[in-house]
Amino acid sequence: MLTISRIYLTGFMGSGKSTLGPGLATALDYAFVDLDEYIEQRAGQTIQEIFEQQSEQKFRKLEAEALAASFDWTNTVIALGGGALAMEEDMESALRKGLVIYLYASEETMNERAQQSGKMRPLFRQGDQVKALLTARENVYRRAHIVFSTEGISITQASEGLLAAVESSRQSNRRG
């Protein structure tokens, strides 16, 4: 049976995870955790610093550890980094441990949002590799329980639609 006490928001940077997550958590009376911020607090470094001073491999190890820790959290909405569920086994675990929602938008929209937020991640700065990365991750992302577009709608519309999708999943889960 699907656990609804953990909701994972996945998708590429700029898809809306950190923007929509806190509102969804509030509406559900859940806690909210941005997994990237959780990693930064535990590591005592920004993600940028981890990439530059250690390596992407070290960051991915910290990210996998943080994801595993989240499996013990209850009544929590968790905004995941874009690569947190990029590996098939991590997606499988998240699908078993909670409700996984894939948020998506066009590459142009996500890039614009990421620039506006001031949270450009190292991989997003690599231009041509972004399209290849999006394509590679898309196959895994699309396995989420819910696939939700944030393209061309306001934050309010996205928040309302996302909450409705979660409530619909809860109802289906109770019947199933």
JSON list of C-alpha atoms in Angstrom, two decimals:
[
{"chain": "A", "resi": 1, "resn": "MET", "atom": "CA", "xyz": [0.00, 0.00, 0.00]},
{"chain": "A", "resi": 2, "resn": "LEU", "atom": "CA", "xyz": [1.24, 3.46, -0.92]},
{"chain": "A", "resi": 3, "resn": "THR", "atom": "CA", "xyz": [2.41, 5.57, 2.00]},
{"chain": "A", "resi": 4, "resn": "ILE", "atom": "CA", "xyz": [1.02, 9.08, 1.88]},
{"chain": "A", "resi": 5, "resn": "SER", "atom": "CA", "xyz": [2.82, 10.29, 5.00]},
{"chain": "A", "resi": 6, "resn": "ARG", "atom": "CA", "xyz": [5.83, 11.18, 2.80]},
{"chain": "A", "resi": 7, "resn": "ILE", "atom": "CA", "xyz": [5.44, 13.17, -0.39]},
{"chain": "A", "resi": 8, "resn": "TYR", "atom": "CA", "xyz": [8.46, 13.49, -2.66]},
{"chain": "A", "resi": 9, "resn": "LEU", "atom": "CA", "xyz": [8.56, 16.32, -5.18]},
{"chain": "A", "resi": 10, "resn": "THR", "atom": "CA", "xyz": [10.98, 15.49, -7.96]},
{"chain": "A", "resi": 11, "resn": "GLY", "atom": "CA", "xyz": [11.92, 17.12, -11.23]},
{"chain": "A", "resi": 12, "resn": "PHE", "atom": "CA", "xyz": [14.65, 19.23, -12.72]},
{"chain": "A", "resi": 13, "resn": "MET", "atom": "CA", "xyz": [15.85, 22.46, -11.10]},
{"chain": "A", "resi": 14, "resn": "GLY", "atom": "CA", "xyz": [13.34, 25.21, -11.76]},
{"chain": "A", "resi": 15, "resn": "SER", "atom": "CA", "xyz": [10.36, 22.87, -12.06]},
{"chain": "A", "resi": 16, "resn": "GLY", "atom": "CA", "xyz": [8.77, 24.32, -8.90]},
{"chain": "A", "resi": 17, "resn": "LYS", "atom": "CA", "xyz": [9.66, 21.89, -6.11]},
{"chain": "A", "resi": 18, "resn": "SER", "atom": "CA", "xyz": [10.98, 24.42, -3.59]},
{"chain": "A", "resi": 19, "resn": "THR", "atom": "CA", "xyz": [8.33, 26.98, -4.52]},
{"chain": "A", "resi": 20, "resn": "LEU", "atom": "CA", "xyz": [5.31, 24.67, -4.30]},
{"chain": "A", "resi": 21, "resn": "GLY", "atom": "CA", "xyz": [6.53, 22.35, -1.53]},
{"chain": "A", "resi": 22, "resn": "PRO", "atom": "CA", "xyz": [6.06, 24.68, 1.46]},
{"chain": "A", "resi": 23, "resn": "GLY", "atom": "CA", "xyz": [2.50, 25.56, 0.43]},
{"chain": "A", "resi": 24, "resn": "LEU", "atom": "CA", "xyz": [1.59, 21.92, -0.09]},
{"chain": "A", "resi": 25, "resn": "ALA", "atom": "CA", "xyz": [3.06, 21.05, 3.30]},
{"chain": "A", "resi": 26, "resn": "THR", "atom": "CA", "xyz": [1.08, 23.83, 4.97]},
{"chain": "A", "resi": 27, "resn": "ALA", "atom": "CA", "xyz": [-2.16, 22.76, 3.27]},
{"chain": "A", "resi": 28, "resn": "LEU", "atom": "CA", "xyz": [-1.65, 19.18, 4.46]},
{"chain": "A", "resi": 29, "resn": "ASP", "atom": "CA", "xyz": [-0.37, 20.21, 7.92]},
{"chain": "A", "resi": 30, "resn": "TYR", "atom": "CA", "xyz": [2.93, 18.47, 7.11]},
{"chain": "A", "resi": 31, "resn": "ALA", "atom": "CA", "xyz": [6.52, 19.51, 7.67]},
{"chain": "A", "resi": 32, "resn": "PHE", "atom": "CA", "xyz": [8.53, 20.68, 4.68]},
{"chain": "A", "resi": 33, "resn": "VAL", "atom": "CA", "xyz": [12.14, 19.72, 3.97]},
{"chain": "A", "resi": 34, "resn": "ASP", "atom": "CA", "xyz": [14.20, 20.88, 1.01]},
{"chain": "A", "resi": 35, "resn": "LEU", "atom": "CA", "xyz": [16.67, 17.99, 0.69]},
{"chain": "A", "resi": 36, "resn": "ASP", "atom": "CA", "xyz": [19.37, 20.23, -0.80]},
{"chain": "A", "resi": 37, "resn": "GLU", "atom": "CA", "xyz": [19.16, 22.54, 2.23]},
{"chain": "A", "resi": 38, "resn": "TYR", "atom": "CA", "xyz": [19.19, 19.50, 4.53]},
{"chain": "A", "resi": 39, "resn": "ILE", "atom": "CA", "xyz": [22.40, 18.30, 2.83]},
{"chain": "A", "resi": 40, "resn": "GLU", "atom": "CA", "xyz": [23.99, 21.74, 3.10]},
{"chain": "A", "resi": 41, "resn": "GLN", "atom": "CA", "xyz": [23.21, 21.95, 6.82]},
{"chain": "A", "resi": 42, "resn": "ARG", "atom": "CA", "xyz": [24.61, 18.50, 7.50]},
{"chain": "A", "resi": 43, "resn": "ALA", "atom": "CA", "xyz": [27.72, 19.04, 5.36]},
{"chain": "A", "resi": 44, "resn": "GLY", "atom": "CA", "xyz": [28.37, 22.59, 6.57]},
{"chain": "A", "resi": 45, "resn": "GLN", "atom": "CA", "xyz": [28.90, 23.61, 2.93]},
{"chain": "A", "resi": 46, "resn": "THR", "atom": "CA", "xyz": [26.79, 24.79, 0.04]},
{"chain": "A", "resi": 47, "resn": "ILE", "atom": "CA", "xyz": [26.13, 22.37, -2.77]},
{"chain": "A", "resi": 48, "resn": "GLN", "atom": "CA", "xyz": [28.30, 24.55, -4.99]},
{"chain": "A", "resi": 49, "resn": "GLU", "atom": "CA", "xyz": [31.17, 24.19, -2.48]},
{"chain": "A", "resi": 50, "resn": "ILE", "atom": "CA", "xyz": [30.69, 20.42, -2.27]},
{"chain": "A", "resi": 51, "resn": "PHE", "atom": "CA", "xyz": [30.90, 20.16, -6.07]},
{"chain": "A", "resi": 52, "resn": "GLU", "atom": "CA", "xyz": [33.94, 22.45, -6.28]},
{"chain": "A", "resi": 53, "resn": "GLN", "atom": "CA", "xyz": [35.92, 21.31, -3.22]},
{"chain": "A", "resi": 54, "resn": "GLN", "atom": "CA", "xyz": [35.01, 17.64, -3.15]},
{"chain": "A", "resi": 55, "resn": "SER", "atom": "CA", "xyz": [33.23, 16.28, -6.22]},
{"chain": "A", "resi": 56, "resn": "GLU", "atom": "CA", "xyz": [29.87, 15.55, -7.77]},
{"chain": "A", "resi": 57, "resn": "GLN", "atom": "CA", "xyz": [30.39, 11.95, -6.64]},
{"chain": "A", "resi": 58, "resn": "LYS", "atom": "CA", "xyz": [30.69, 13.10, -3.00]},
{"chain": "A", "resi": 59, "resn": "PHE", "atom": "CA", "xyz": [27.53, 15.20, -3.37]},
{"chain": "A", "resi": 60, "resn": "ARG", "atom": "CA", "xyz": [25.61, 12.23, -4.85]},
{"chain": "A", "resi": 61, "resn": "LYS", "atom": "CA", "xyz": [26.72, 10.11, -1.88]},
{"chain": "A", "resi": 62, "resn": "LEU", "atom": "CA", "xyz": [25.44, 12.75, 0.56]},
{"chain": "A", "resi": 63, "resn": "GLU", "atom": "CA", "xyz": [22.23, 13.03, -1.45]},
{"chain": "A", "resi": 64, "resn": "ALA", "atom": "CA", "xyz": [21.66, 9.25, -1.32]},
{"chain": "A", "resi": 65, "resn": "GLU", "atom": "CA", "xyz": [22.24, 9.26, 2.45]},
{"chain": "A", "resi": 66, "resn": "ALA", "atom": "CA", "xyz": [19.78, 12.14, 2.89]},
{"chain": "A", "resi": 67, "resn": "LEU", "atom": "CA", "xyz": [17.17, 10.35, 0.77]},
{"chain": "A", "resi": 68, "resn": "ALA", "atom": "CA", "xyz": [17.59, 7.20, 2.87]},
{"chain": "A", "resi": 69, "resn": "ALA", "atom": "CA", "xyz": [17.17, 9.28, 6.05]},
{"chain": "A", "resi": 70, "resn": "SER", "atom": "CA", "xyz": [13.92, 10.71, 4.67]},
{"chain": "A", "resi": 71, "resn": "PHE", "atom": "CA", "xyz": [12.36, 7.24, 4.63]},
{"chain": "A", "resi": 72, "resn": "ASP", "atom": "CA", "xyz": [11.96, 7.55, 8.41]},
{"chain": "A", "resi": 73, "resn": "TRP", "atom": "CA", "xyz": [10.20, 10.93, 8.28]},
{"chain": "A", "resi": 74, "resn": "THR", "atom": "CA", "xyz": [6.42, 11.11, 8.55]},
{"chain": "A", "resi": 75, "resn": "ASN", "atom": "CA", "xyz": [3.92, 13.74, 7.51]},
{"chain": "A", "resi": 76, "resn": "THR", "atom": "CA", "xyz": [6.57, 15.48, 5.44]},
{"chain": "A", "resi": 77, "resn": "VAL", "atom": "CA", "xyz": [6.73, 17.03, 1.98]},
{"chain": "A", "resi": 78, "resn": "ILE", "atom": "CA", "xyz": [10.27, 16.64, 0.66]},
{"chain": "A", "resi": 79, "resn": "ALA", "atom": "CA", "xyz": [11.59, 18.71, -2.26]},
{"chain": "A", "resi": 80, "resn": "LEU", "atom": "CA", "xyz": [14.31, 16.63, -3.84]},
{"chain": "A", "resi": 81, "resn": "GLY", "atom": "CA", "xyz": [17.28, 17.80, -5.83]},
{"chain": "A", "resi": 82, "resn": "GLY", "atom": "CA", "xyz": [16.94, 17.15, -9.54]},
{"chain": "A", "resi": 83, "resn": "GLY", "atom": "CA", "xyz": [19.30, 14.18, -9.44]},
{"chain": "A", "resi": 84, "resn": "ALA", "atom": "CA", "xyz": [18.07, 12.56, -6.22]},
{"chain": "A", "resi": 85, "resn": "LEU", "atom": "CA", "xyz": [15.86, 10.06, -8.06]},
{"chain": "A", "resi": 86, "resn": "ALA", "atom": "CA", "xyz": [17.85, 9.90, -11.28]},
{"chain": "A", "resi": 87, "resn": "MET", "atom": "CA", "xyz": [19.07, 6.41, -10.42]},
{"chain": "A", "resi": 88, "resn": "GLU", "atom": "CA", "xyz": [16.51, 3.66, -10.94]},
{"chain": "A", "resi": 89, "resn": "GLU", "atom": "CA", "xyz": [17.05, 2.11, -7.49]},
{"chain": "A", "resi": 90, "resn": "ASP", "atom": "CA", "xyz": [16.50, 5.44, -5.72]},
{"chain": "A", "resi": 91, "resn": "MET", "atom": "CA", "xyz": [13.26, 5.99, -7.63]},
{"chain": "A", "resi": 92, "resn": "GLU", "atom": "CA", "xyz": [12.11, 2.46, -6.73]},
{"chain": "A", "resi": 93, "resn": "SER", "atom": "CA", "xyz": [12.77, 3.11, -3.04]},
{"chain": "A", "resi": 94, "resn": "ALA", "atom": "CA", "xyz": [10.96, 6.46, -3.09]},
{"chain": "A", "resi": 95, "resn": "LEU", "atom": "CA", "xyz": [7.97, 4.93, -4.92]},
{"chain": "A", "resi": 96, "resn": "ARG", "atom": "CA", "xyz": [7.70, 2.33, -2.14]},
{"chain": "A", "resi": 97, "resn": "LYS", "atom": "CA", "xyz": [8.24, 4.79, 0.71]},
{"chain": "A", "resi": 98, "resn": "GLY", "atom": "CA", "xyz": [5.96, 7.66, -0.31]},
{"chain": "A", "resi": 99, "resn": "LEU", "atom": "CA", "xyz": [3.96, 9.47, -2.93]},
{"chain": "A", "resi": 100, "resn": "VAL", "atom": "CA", "xyz": [6.28, 10.65, -5.70]},
{"chain": "A", "resi": 101, "resn": "ILE", "atom": "CA", "xyz": [5.22, 13.66, -7.74]},
{"chain": "A", "resi": 102, "resn": "TYR", "atom": "CA", "xyz": [7.15, 14.67, -10.84]},
{"chain": "A", "resi": 103, "resn": "LEU", "atom": "CA", "xyz": [6.90, 18.41, -11.49]},
{"chain": "A", "resi": 104, "resn": "TYR", "atom": "CA", "xyz": [7.88, 19.54, -14.95]},
{"chain": "A", "resi": 105, "resn": "ALA", "atom": "CA", "xyz": [8.03, 22.56, -17.22]},
{"chain": "A", "resi": 106, "resn": "SER", "atom": "CA", "xyz": [9.81, 23.44, -20.43]},
{"chain": "A", "resi": 107, "resn": "GLU", "atom": "CA", "xyz": [13.58, 23.72, -20.44]},
{"chain": "A", "resi": 108, "resn": "GLU", "atom": "CA", "xyz": [13.29, 27.46, -21.12]},
{"chain": "A", "resi": 109, "resn": "THR", "atom": "CA", "xyz": [10.93, 28.01, -18.20]},
{"chain": "A", "resi": 110, "resn": "MET", "atom": "CA", "xyz": [13.06, 25.99, -15.78]},
{"chain": "A", "resi": 111, "resn": "ASN", "atom": "CA", "xyz": [16.21, 27.82, -16.83]},
{"chain": "A", "resi": 112, "resn": "GLU", "atom": "CA", "xyz": [14.49, 31.19, -16.36]},
{"chain": "A", "resi": 113, "resn": "ARG", "atom": "CA", "xyz": [13.16, 30.21, -12.93]},
{"chain": "A", "resi": 114, "resn": "ALA", "atom": "CA", "xyz": [16.55, 28.89, -11.83]},
{"chain": "A", "resi": 115, "resn": "GLN", "atom": "CA", "xyz": [18.23, 32.14, -12.85]},
{"chain": "A", "resi": 116, "resn": "GLN", "atom": "CA", "xyz": [15.59, 34.22, -11.05]},
{"chain": "A", "resi": 117, "resn": "SER", "atom": "CA", "xyz": [15.95, 32.17, -7.87]},
{"chain": "A", "resi": 118, "resn": "GLY", "atom": "CA", "xyz": [19.69, 32.72, -7.70]},
{"chain": "A", "resi": 119, "resn": "LYS", "atom": "CA", "xyz": [20.11, 28.98, -7.07]},
{"chain": "A", "resi": 120, "resn": "MET", "atom": "CA", "xyz": [21.82, 27.93, -10.27]},
{"chain": "A", "resi": 121, "resn": "ARG", "atom": "CA", "xyz": [23.19, 24.48, -9.59]},
{"chain": "A", "resi": 122, "resn": "PRO", "atom": "CA", "xyz": [26.54, 23.46, -11.11]},
{"chain": "A", "resi": 123, "resn": "LEU", "atom": "CA", "xyz": [25.05, 21.09, -13.66]},
{"chain": "A", "resi": 124, "resn": "PHE", "atom": "CA", "xyz": [22.62, 23.72, -14.98]},
{"chain": "A", "resi": 125, "resn": "ARG", "atom": "CA", "xyz": [25.56, 25.95, -15.89]},
{"chain": "A", "resi": 126, "resn": "GLN", "atom": "CA", "xyz": [26.82, 23.38, -18.38]},
{"chain": "A", "resi": 127, "resn": "GLY", "atom": "CA", "xyz": [24.49, 24.54, -21.17]},
{"chain": "A", "resi": 128, "resn": "ASP", "atom": "CA", "xyz": [24.43, 21.83, -23.83]},
{"chain": "A", "resi": 129, "resn": "GLN", "atom": "CA", "xyz": [24.55, 19.10, -21.22]},
{"chain": "A", "resi": 130, "resn": "VAL", "atom": "CA", "xyz": [21.26, 20.27, -19.70]},
{"chain": "A", "resi": 131, "resn": "LYS", "atom": "CA", "xyz": [19.18, 18.93, -22.60]},
{"chain": "A", "resi": 132, "resn": "ALA", "atom": "CA", "xyz": [20.97, 15.56, -22.46]},
{"chain": "A", "resi": 133, "resn": "LEU", "atom": "CA", "xyz": [20.52, 15.42, -18.69]},
{"chain": "A", "resi": 134, "resn": "LEU", "atom": "CA", "xyz": [16.82, 16.28, -18.93]},
{"chain": "A", "resi": 135, "resn": "THR", "atom": "CA", "xyz": [16.33, 13.58, -21.56]},
{"chain": "A", "resi": 136, "resn": "ALA", "atom": "CA", "xyz": [18.18, 10.98, -19.49]},
{"chain": "A", "resi": 137, "resn": "ARG", "atom": "CA", "xyz": [16.28, 11.80, -16.29]},
{"chain": "A", "resi": 138, "resn": "GLU", "atom": "CA", "xyz": [12.87, 12.09, -17.95]},
{"chain": "A", "resi": 139, "resn": "ASN", "atom": "CA", "xyz": [12.47, 8.31, -18.25]},
{"chain": "A", "resi": 140, "resn": "VAL", "atom": "CA", "xyz": [12.98, 7.87, -14.52]},
{"chain": "A", "resi": 141, "resn": "TYR", "atom": "CA", "xyz": [10.97, 10.96, -13.50]},
{"chain": "A", "resi": 142, "resn": "ARG", "atom": "CA", "xyz": [7.94, 9.80, -15.52]},
{"chain": "A", "resi": 143, "resn": "ARG", "atom": "CA", "xyz": [7.64, 6.73, -13.29]},
{"chain": "A", "resi": 144, "resn": "ALA", "atom": "CA", "xyz": [6.32, 8.96, -10.48]},
{"chain": "A", "resi": 145, "resn": "HIS", "atom": "CA", "xyz": [2.86, 8.31, -9.06]},
{"chain": "A", "resi": 146, "resn": "ILE", "atom": "CA", "xyz": [1.75, 11.76, -10.26]},
{"chain": "A", "resi": 147, "resn": "VAL", "atom": "CA", "xyz": [3.09, 13.73, -13.23]},
{"chain": "A", "resi": 148, "resn": "PHE", "atom": "CA", "xyz": [2.21, 17.42, -12.87]},
{"chain": "A", "resi": 149, "resn": "SER", "atom": "CA", "xyz": [2.99, 20.29, -15.25]},
{"chain": "A", "resi": 150, "resn": "THR", "atom": "CA", "xyz": [3.87, 23.67, -13.76]},
{"chain": "A", "resi": 151, "resn": "GLU", "atom": "CA", "xyz": [4.21, 25.22, -17.22]},
{"chain": "A", "resi": 152, "resn": "GLY", "atom": "CA", "xyz": [2.19, 28.35, -18.01]},
{"chain": "A", "resi": 153, "resn": "ILE", "atom": "CA", "xyz": [0.22, 28.50, -14.76]},
{"chain": "A", "resi": 154, "resn": "SER", "atom": "CA", "xyz": [0.48, 30.75, -11.73]},
{"chain": "A", "resi": 155, "resn": "ILE", "atom": "CA", "xyz": [1.89, 29.60, -8.41]},
{"chain": "A", "resi": 156, "resn": "THR", "atom": "CA", "xyz": [-1.67, 29.70, -7.02]},
{"chain": "A", "resi": 157, "resn": "GLN", "atom": "CA", "xyz": [-3.02, 27.54, -9.85]},
{"chain": "A", "resi": 158, "resn": "ALA", "atom": "CA", "xyz": [-0.13, 25.12, -9.50]},
{"chain": "A", "resi": 159, "resn": "SER", "atom": "CA", "xyz": [-0.58, 24.92, -5.73]},
{"chain": "A", "resi": 160, "resn": "GLU", "atom": "CA", "xyz": [-4.32, 24.25, -6.04]},
{"chain": "A", "resi": 161, "resn": "GLY", "atom": "CA", "xyz": [-3.80, 21.66, -8.78]},
{"chain": "A", "resi": 162, "resn": "LEU", "atom": "CA", "xyz": [-1.06, 19.91, -6.86]},
{"chain": "A", "resi": 163, "resn": "LEU", "atom": "CA", "xyz": [-3.16, 19.72, -3.69]},
{"chain": "A", "resi": 164, "resn": "ALA", "atom": "CA", "xyz": [-6.09, 18.34, -5.71]},
{"chain": "A", "resi": 165, "resn": "ALA", "atom": "CA", "xyz": [-3.80, 15.67, -7.23]},
{"chain": "A", "resi": 166, "resn": "VAL", "atom": "CA", "xyz": [-2.56, 14.64, -3.77]},
{"chain": "A", "resi": 167, "resn": "GLU", "atom": "CA", "xyz": [-6.11, 14.49, -2.39]},
{"chain": "A", "resi": 168, "resn": "SER", "atom": "CA", "xyz": [-7.17, 12.37, -5.37]},
{"chain": "A", "resi": 169, "resn": "SER", "atom": "CA", "xyz": [-4.29, 9.97, -4.68]},
{"chain": "A", "resi": 170, "resn": "ARG", "atom": "CA", "xyz": [-5.30, 9.78, -1.03]},
{"chain": "A", "resi": 171, "resn": "GLN", "atom": "CA", "xyz": [-8.86, 8.87, -2.01]},
{"chain": "A", "resi": 172, "resn": "SER", "atom": "CA", "xyz": [-7.65, 6.24, -4.47]},
{"chain": "A", "resi": 173, "resn": "ASN", "atom": "CA", "xyz": [-5.32, 4.82, -1.84]},
{"chain": "A", "resi": 174, "resn": "ARG", "atom": "CA", "xyz": [-8.17, 4.49, 0.68]},
{"chain": "A", "resi": 175, "resn": "ARG", "atom": "CA", "xyz": [-10.29, 2.63, -1.86]},
{"chain": "A", "resi": 176, "resn": "GLY", "atom": "CA", "xyz": [-7.42, 0.45, -3.07]}
]
